[in-house]
Coordinates of C-alpha atoms in Angstrom, one line a residue:
X1 CA -16.5 -15.6 -12.4
X2 CA -16.5 -17.1 -15.8
X3 CA -13.7 -17.7 -18.4
X4 CA -10.6 -16.6 -17.4
X5 CA -9.6 -13.2 -19.7
X6 CA -5.8 -12.7 -20.3
X7 CA -4.8 -9.2 -20.1
X8 CA -1.1 -9.8 -20.7
X9 CA 0.3 -11.7 -23.8
X10 CA 2.6 -14.6 -23.3
X11 CA 1.9 -16.3 -26.3
X12 CA 5.5 -15.7 -27.6
X13 CA 7.1 -17.5 -24.8
X14 CA 7.1 -21.4 -25.4
X15 CA 9.0 -22.5 -21.8
X16 CA 7.0 -22.6 -18.4
X17 CA 6.0 -19.2 -16.4
X18 CA 6.3 -18.8 -13.1
X19 CA 5.0 -16.2 -11.0
X20 CA 6.3 -14.7 -7.6
X21 CA 4.8 -12.5 -5.1
X22 CA 8.0 -10.8 -3.6
X23 CA 6.0 -7.9 -1.7
X24 CA 8.7 -7.4 0.8
X25 CA 11.2 -5.9 -1.4
X26 CA 10.0 -2.4 -0.8
X27 CA 10.3 -2.2 2.8
X28 CA 14.0 -3.9 2.2
X29 CA 14.9 -1.0 0.0
X30 CA 13.3 1.3 2.5
X31 CA 16.4 1.8 5.1
X32 CA 15.0 4.9 6.9
X33 CA 14.5 4.9 10.4
X34 CA 12.9 8.6 10.6
X35 CA 9.5 7.7 11.7
X36 CA 8.4 5.9 14.8
X37 CA 7.2 2.3 14.0
X38 CA 6.8 -0.8 15.1
X39 CA 6.6 -3.7 12.8
X40 CA 4.0 -6.1 13.0
X41 CA 5.2 -9.9 12.1
X42 CA 1.8 -11.4 12.3
X43 CA 0.3 -8.8 10.2
X44 CA 3.3 -9.6 7.7
X45 CA 2.3 -12.8 7.3
X46 CA -1.1 -12.2 6.3
X47 CA 0.2 -9.6 3.9
X48 CA 2.2 -12.1 2.3
X49 CA -0.5 -14.3 1.7
X50 CA -1.9 -11.8 -0.7
X51 CA -0.1 -13.9 -3.2
X52 CA -3.2 -15.6 -4.1
X53 CA -4.6 -12.6 -5.9
X54 CA -1.9 -13.9 -8.5
X55 CA -4.8 -16.5 -9.1
X56 CA -6.7 -14.3 -11.4
X57 CA -4.0 -12.7 -13.8
X58 CA -2.0 -15.8 -14.1
X59 CA -3.0 -17.9 -17.0
X60 CA -4.5 -21.7 -16.1
X61 CA -1.3 -23.1 -18.0
X62 CA 1.0 -20.9 -15.9
X63 CA 2.3 -21.7 -12.2
X64 CA 2.4 -19.7 -8.9
X65 CA 5.2 -20.3 -6.9
X66 CA 3.6 -20.1 -3.0
X67 CA 5.4 -19.2 -0.1
X68 CA 2.2 -20.4 2.1
X69 CA -0.5 -22.9 1.6
X70 CA -3.9 -21.6 0.7
X71 CA -6.7 -23.0 2.6
X72 CA -8.3 -25.8 0.6
X73 CA -12.0 -24.7 1.4
X74 CA -11.1 -21.3 0.2
X75 CA -9.6 -23.0 -3.1
X76 CA -12.8 -25.0 -3.8
X77 CA -14.7 -21.8 -3.0
X78 CA -12.7 -20.3 -6.0
X79 CA -13.3 -23.3 -8.1
X80 CA -16.7 -23.4 -7.8
X81 CA -16.6 -19.6 -8.5
X82 CA -15.7 -20.1 -12.0
X83 CA -12.2 -19.3 -11.3
X84 CA -9.6 -21.4 -13.5
X85 CA -7.0 -21.7 -11.1
X86 CA -3.3 -22.0 -12.4
X87 CA -0.5 -24.3 -11.3
X88 CA 0.3 -24.1 -7.8
X89 CA 3.9 -24.8 -6.6
X90 CA 4.5 -24.8 -2.7
X91 CA 7.7 -23.4 -1.6
X92 CA 9.1 -23.3 2.0
X93 CA 7.4 -21.2 4.7
X94 CA 8.0 -17.5 3.9
X95 CA 11.8 -17.1 3.6
X96 CA 14.2 -14.8 1.9
X97 CA 15.9 -17.7 0.5
X98 CA 13.8 -19.1 -2.5
X99 CA 15.3 -22.9 -4.0
X100 CA 15.1 -21.1 -7.5
X101 CA 17.5 -24.1 -8.8
X102 CA 15.4 -26.8 -7.6
X103 CA 12.2 -25.4 -9.5
X104 CA 11.2 -27.3 -12.7
X105 CA 12.4 -26.4 -15.9
X106 CA 13.5 -23.2 -14.6
X107 CA 16.4 -23.1 -16.9
X108 CA 13.9 -22.2 -19.7
X109 CA 11.3 -20.3 -17.9
X110 CA 9.7 -16.6 -17.5
X111 CA 9.9 -15.3 -14.2
X112 CA 6.9 -12.9 -13.5
X113 CA 7.6 -11.0 -10.0
X114 CA 5.6 -8.7 -8.4
X115 CA 8.5 -6.2 -8.5
X116 CA 11.8 -7.0 -10.7
X117 CA 14.6 -6.4 -8.4
X118 CA 18.3 -7.4 -8.0
X119 CA 17.8 -11.0 -6.4
X120 CA 15.3 -12.0 -9.6
X121 CA 17.4 -10.6 -11.8
X122 CA 20.8 -12.3 -10.3
X123 CA 18.5 -15.8 -10.0
X124 CA 17.5 -15.3 -13.7
X125 CA 21.2 -14.9 -14.9
X126 CA 22.6 -17.9 -13.0
X127 CA 19.4 -20.1 -13.9
X128 CA 19.2 -19.2 -17.5
X129 CA 16.0 -18.2 -17.1
X130 CA 14.0 -14.6 -18.3
X131 CA 12.4 -12.0 -16.1
X132 CA 9.0 -10.4 -17.0
X133 CA 9.5 -6.3 -17.0
X134 CA 12.5 -4.4 -17.1
X135 CA 16.0 -3.9 -15.4
X136 CA 15.9 -3.8 -11.5
X137 CA 18.0 -0.2 -11.8
X138 CA 15.2 0.9 -13.6
X139 CA 12.5 -0.3 -11.5
X140 CA 13.7 0.8 -8.2
X141 CA 14.5 4.2 -9.5
X142 CA 10.8 4.6 -10.9
X143 CA 9.4 3.3 -7.4
X144 CA 11.6 6.2 -5.6
X145 CA 8.8 9.1 -4.4
X146 CA 12.0 11.5 -4.4
X147 CA 13.2 10.8 -7.9
X148 CA 9.7 10.8 -9.1
X149 CA 8.8 14.3 -7.7
X150 CA 11.7 15.5 -9.3
X151 CA 11.7 13.9 -12.7
X152 CA 7.8 14.9 -12.8
X153 CA 8.7 18.6 -12.4
X154 CA 11.5 18.1 -14.8
X155 CA 8.8 16.9 -17.3
X156 CA 6.1 19.8 -16.8
X157 CA 3.8 17.8 -14.6
X158 CA 1.7 19.4 -12.0
X159 CA 3.2 18.1 -8.7
X160 CA 2.2 19.3 -5.3
X161 CA 3.7 22.1 -3.2
X162 CA 6.7 20.6 -1.1
X163 CA 10.3 20.5 -0.4
X164 CA 12.9 18.6 0.1
X165 CA 14.7 18.8 3.8
X166 CA 18.2 17.8 4.8
X167 CA 18.1 18.9 8.5
X168 CA 15.6 20.2 11.3
X169 CA 16.2 24.1 9.9
X170 CA 15.2 23.0 6.4
X171 CA 12.2 20.7 8.2
X172 CA 11.0 23.9 10.0
X173 CA 10.9 26.6 7.4
X174 CA 9.5 24.1 4.9
X175 CA 6.5 23.4 7.4
X176 CA 6.1 27.1 8.1
X177 CA 6.1 27.9 4.3
X178 CA 3.2 25.1 3.8
X179 CA 1.3 26.4 6.8
X180 CA 1.6 30.1 5.6
X181 CA 0.3 28.8 2.3
X182 CA -2.9 27.6 4.0
X183 CA -2.5 24.0 4.2
X184 CA -3.7 22.6 7.3
X185 CA -2.1 19.4 6.7
X186 CA 1.3 18.1 5.3
X187 CA 2.8 14.7 4.7
X188 CA 6.6 13.9 5.2
X189 CA 7.8 11.2 2.8
X190 CA 10.5 8.8 2.8
X191 CA 11.7 7.1 -0.7
X192 CA 9.9 4.1 -0.5
X193 CA 7.2 2.3 0.9
X194 CA 3.0 1.8 -0.4
X195 CA -0.1 2.1 1.3
X196 CA 0.6 4.2 3.8
X197 CA 4.0 2.7 4.9
X198 CA 6.3 5.7 3.2
X199 CA 4.5 8.5 4.7
X200 CA 3.5 10.0 7.7
X201 CA 0.6 12.5 8.0
X202 CA 1.0 15.9 9.9
X203 CA -2.0 17.1 11.1
X204 CA -1.0 20.0 13.5
X205 CA 1.8 21.8 15.1
X206 CA 1.6 19.9 17.8
X207 CA 2.1 16.5 15.8
X208 CA 4.8 18.0 13.5
X209 CA 7.1 19.1 16.4
X210 CA 6.6 15.6 18.1
X211 CA 8.0 14.1 14.7
X212 CA 10.9 16.9 14.3
X213 CA 12.0 15.9 17.9
X214 CA 12.1 12.5 17.1
X215 CA 13.9 12.6 14.1
X216 CA 16.5 15.1 15.7
X217 CA 17.5 12.9 18.1
X218 CA 18.3 9.9 15.7
X219 CA 19.5 12.1 12.8
X220 CA 21.5 15.1 12.3
X221 CA 21.1 15.2 8.2
X222 CA 19.2 13.4 6.4
X223 CA 16.8 13.8 3.3
X224 CA 13.1 13.8 3.6
X225 CA 10.2 15.2 1.4
X226 CA 7.5 17.5 2.9
X227 CA 4.6 18.1 1.2
X228 CA 1.3 20.2 1.2
X229 CA -1.7 17.7 1.8
X230 CA -4.0 18.9 -0.7
X231 CA -7.6 18.8 0.3
X232 CA -8.5 15.6 -2.3
X233 CA -11.7 15.5 -4.5
X234 CA -10.4 12.4 -6.2
X235 CA -7.8 9.6 -6.0
X236 CA -7.0 8.3 -9.3
X237 CA -5.2 5.3 -10.2
X238 CA -3.9 4.4 -13.6
X239 CA -2.9 1.0 -14.8
X240 CA -0.3 1.4 -17.6
X241 CA 1.2 -1.6 -19.8
X242 CA 4.4 -0.3 -21.3
X243 CA 5.9 -2.3 -24.1
X244 CA 8.8 -1.5 -26.4
X245 CA 6.1 -0.2 -29.3
X246 CA 3.0 0.3 -27.3
X247 CA 1.6 2.6 -24.3
X248 CA -1.6 1.2 -23.3
X249 CA -3.9 2.2 -20.7
X250 CA -5.4 -0.8 -19.0
X251 CA -8.0 0.8 -16.3
X252 CA -8.6 3.9 -14.7
X253 CA -9.9 3.2 -11.0
X254 CA -10.8 5.4 -7.7
X255 CA -8.7 4.7 -4.6
X256 CA -10.6 4.6 -1.2
X257 CA -8.0 5.8 1.2
X258 CA -7.9 7.2 4.8
X259 CA -7.0 10.3 6.5
X260 CA -3.2 8.5 6.8
X261 CA -3.3 7.8 3.4
X262 CA -3.4 4.0 3.7
X263 CA -5.1 2.2 1.0
X264 CA -8.7 1.0 2.0
X265 CA -10.3 -0.3 -1.4
X266 CA -10.9 0.4 -5.1
X267 CA -14.1 1.7 -7.2
X268 CA -13.4 -0.2 -10.2
X269 CA -16.3 1.5 -12.3
X270 CA -15.6 5.3 -11.3
X271 CA -17.6 7.8 -13.4
X272 CA -15.6 11.1 -14.3
X273 CA -16.4 14.0 -16.7
X274 CA -15.4 13.5 -20.2
X275 CA -12.8 16.5 -20.1
X276 CA -11.2 15.2 -16.8
X277 CA -10.9 11.6 -18.2
X278 CA -9.4 13.1 -21.5
X279 CA -6.8 15.1 -19.8
X280 CA -5.8 12.3 -17.3
X281 CA -5.5 9.6 -20.1
X282 CA -3.4 12.1 -22.4
X283 CA -1.1 12.8 -19.0
X284 CA -0.8 9.2 -19.0
X285 CA 0.4 8.2 -22.2
X286 CA 2.7 11.1 -21.8
X287 CA 3.9 9.8 -18.9
X288 CA 4.0 6.5 -20.1
X289 CA 6.6 7.4 -23.4
X290 CA 8.4 9.1 -21.2
X291 CA 9.1 6.0 -19.1
X292 CA 9.3 3.9 -22.1
X293 CA 12.3 6.1 -23.5
X294 CA 14.1 5.5 -20.2
X295 CA 13.7 1.8 -21.2
X296 CA 10.8 1.0 -18.6
X297 CA 8.7 -2.0 -19.7
X298 CA 6.0 -3.9 -18.1
X299 CA 3.3 -2.9 -15.7
X300 CA 2.9 0.6 -13.8
X301 CA 0.5 1.9 -11.4
X302 CA 0.5 5.4 -11.1
X303 CA -1.4 7.2 -8.1
X304 CA -3.0 10.4 -9.0
X305 CA -5.3 13.0 -7.7
X306 CA -7.5 15.5 -8.5
X307 CA -7.9 18.3 -5.8
X308 CA -10.7 20.5 -4.4
X309 CA -9.4 23.5 -6.2
X310 CA -10.0 21.2 -9.5
X311 CA -6.0 20.8 -10.0
X312 CA -5.0 17.7 -11.0
X313 CA -2.0 16.1 -9.8
X314 CA -1.2 13.0 -12.4
X315 CA 2.1 11.8 -10.5
X316 CA 1.7 11.6 -6.6
X317 CA 3.6 8.1 -7.1
X318 CA 4.5 5.5 -9.3
X319 CA 4.2 1.7 -8.5
X320 CA 6.8 0.4 -11.1
X321 CA 5.5 -3.1 -10.5
X322 CA 1.9 -5.3 -10.4
X323 CA -0.7 -4.2 -8.1
X324 CA -3.7 -5.5 -6.6
X325 CA -5.8 -4.0 -9.4
X326 CA -3.5 -5.5 -12.3
X327 CA -4.0 -8.9 -10.5
X328 CA -8.0 -8.5 -10.5
X329 CA -8.2 -7.2 -14.1
X330 CA -9.4 -10.2 -15.7
X331 CA -12.4 -10.6 -12.8
X332 CA -13.3 -6.8 -13.2
X333 CA -13.7 -7.3 -17.2
X334 CA -15.5 -10.1 -16.6
X335 CA -18.1 -8.6 -13.8
X336 CA -18.4 -5.5 -15.8
X337 CA -20.5 -7.2 -18.4
X338 CA -23.0 -7.7 -15.9
X339 CA -22.7 -5.0 -13.3
X340 CA -22.6 -1.1 -13.2
X341 CA -21.0 -0.6 -10.4
X342 CA -17.8 -2.7 -8.4
X343 CA -15.8 -1.9 -5.5
X344 CA -13.2 -3.8 -2.9
X345 CA -12.4 -3.3 0.1
X346 CA -10.5 -5.8 2.9
X347 CA -10.9 -6.2 6.9
X348 CA -8.9 -7.4 9.8
X349 CA -10.4 -9.5 12.1
X350 CA -9.7 -11.7 15.2
X351 CA -11.4 -14.3 16.6
X352 CA -10.9 -16.4 20.0
X353 CA -11.1 -19.9 18.3
X354 CA -10.4 -20.6 14.8
X355 CA -13.1 -20.6 11.9
X356 CA -12.7 -22.2 8.5
X357 CA -13.4 -20.6 5.3
X358 CA -16.5 -22.0 5.1
X359 CA -17.6 -21.2 8.6
X360 CA -16.7 -17.6 8.1
X361 CA -18.0 -17.2 4.7
X362 CA -21.1 -18.3 5.9
X363 CA -21.2 -15.8 8.8
X364 CA -20.6 -13.3 6.3
X365 CA -23.1 -13.7 4.1
X366 CA -25.9 -14.1 6.9
X367 CA -24.6 -10.7 8.1
X368 CA -24.8 -8.7 5.1
X369 CA -28.0 -10.6 4.0
X370 CA -27.2 -11.1 0.3
X371 CA -27.1 -13.6 -2.1
X372 CA -23.6 -15.7 -2.5
X373 CA -23.1 -13.8 -6.2
X374 CA -23.4 -10.4 -4.9
X375 CA -20.0 -10.6 -3.5
X376 CA -16.7 -12.2 -4.1
X377 CA -14.1 -13.3 -1.4
X378 CA -10.5 -12.7 -3.7
X379 CA -7.9 -13.3 -0.9
X380 CA -8.6 -15.0 2.2
X381 CA -5.3 -14.7 4.7
X382 CA -5.3 -16.6 8.0
X383 CA -3.0 -16.9 10.8
X384 CA -3.5 -19.1 14.0
X385 CA -2.0 -17.9 16.8
X386 CA -2.1 -19.6 20.7
X387 CA -4.6 -17.3 21.6
X388 CA -6.6 -16.3 18.8
X389 CA -6.9 -16.4 15.1
X390 CA -6.6 -13.2 12.5
X391 CA -7.8 -13.0 9.4
X392 CA -7.2 -10.5 6.4
X393 CA -10.0 -10.9 3.7
X394 CA -10.3 -8.8 0.6
X395 CA -14.1 -8.6 -0.9
X396 CA -15.2 -7.4 -4.2
X397 CA -19.1 -6.2 -4.3
X398 CA -21.1 -5.6 -7.5
X399 CA -24.5 -4.7 -8.6
X400 CA -26.8 -2.4 -10.8
X401 CA -27.6 -0.4 -7.4
X402 CA -24.7 1.8 -6.2
X403 CA -26.9 2.3 -2.9
X404 CA -26.4 -1.4 -2.0
X405 CA -23.4 -1.4 -3.1
X406 CA -21.7 0.8 -1.0
X407 CA -24.0 -0.3 1.7
X408 CA -22.2 -3.7 1.7
X409 CA -18.9 -2.1 2.0
X410 CA -20.1 0.2 4.9
X411 CA -21.6 -3.0 6.7
X412 CA -18.2 -5.4 6.1
X413 CA -16.4 -2.8 8.3
X414 CA -18.4 -3.7 11.4
X415 CA -18.6 -7.7 10.7
X416 CA -15.8 -8.0 13.5
X417 CA -18.4 -6.9 16.2
X418 CA -21.0 -9.4 14.6
X419 CA -19.0 -12.6 15.2

């Protein structure tokens, strides 16, 4: 993957720099129980292993605090691919309790979390460390889908058609209004949760009645947001870097999402009409300046859509934190110097017996029938259970022929049936 290309400037900081992947924080914020849901603990263990994505944005003289020990074969693969790994410090297996006081040099360190929360902020005060980003209160508010929608309207951004509902009658009325306006689908939202976890897509009246009945049996009053599901032409994402005296667009990418709003992958090299791109980036800079005035500092990932009528809706939600795209930016910068098309995706698979990284990688390479340098595995998560092994594997596919890149993305999703 070549030399490390720093995206963030840490040259002013002289102490140790520790990166930490507290991805579970948004789910802890979310106290809502209005959707039928089952927590898959094994899948969550795989999600935690996405901390491997910090390898690409952290600089070689930094250190990553790991809650899961990466596969040694996978680490060797990264090194052979040209990734210069930062320092790695293993903590105990996934736990809510991080032994911050025992981390070397924490008294003069900078903590760079996935997301700034009250715990990280309190830890920094206690240990004498600093935290990259802004106050936890501002971060939490900026991640709140309800607050962001109201704030976007107040600041004259186009928003989706939708209504806040506090009881079943208001929910029924909102659904009728939206269907009367011609929406074939609606989406019910709670304040927190990413990659489809904070939403429920409603595609017909039967589904609406089922969810309404579920909610009414458990809650007489609540706050929910029901929006019309705008038919999507493009799903844009902007990576903003917000500093005290600077707003910078780091990247504009396009998300691939399924019918339920669940993230599937990213197109890192989308092509847009020049007028749309200029308008979008102007809106993102305006958004950045407004966040800046509120005291926001750090990375923000903004999800946006262009609907099929041509309406640009700049703020579907704000991810006031690092995102998967942010962590990959140095790798993407390097690949763009040689390739016109870059796309990511991930697969979840199971095997009856445990496979090492090298064994699984070779099976993938033979199945795709491509060279080793046509794709890159940027996360390899694995959990060994009593009767099976489950994996969550993230890929970058790249090349100068878009059809071949798309073919690889499509084909890898069929890999489960080939092993």
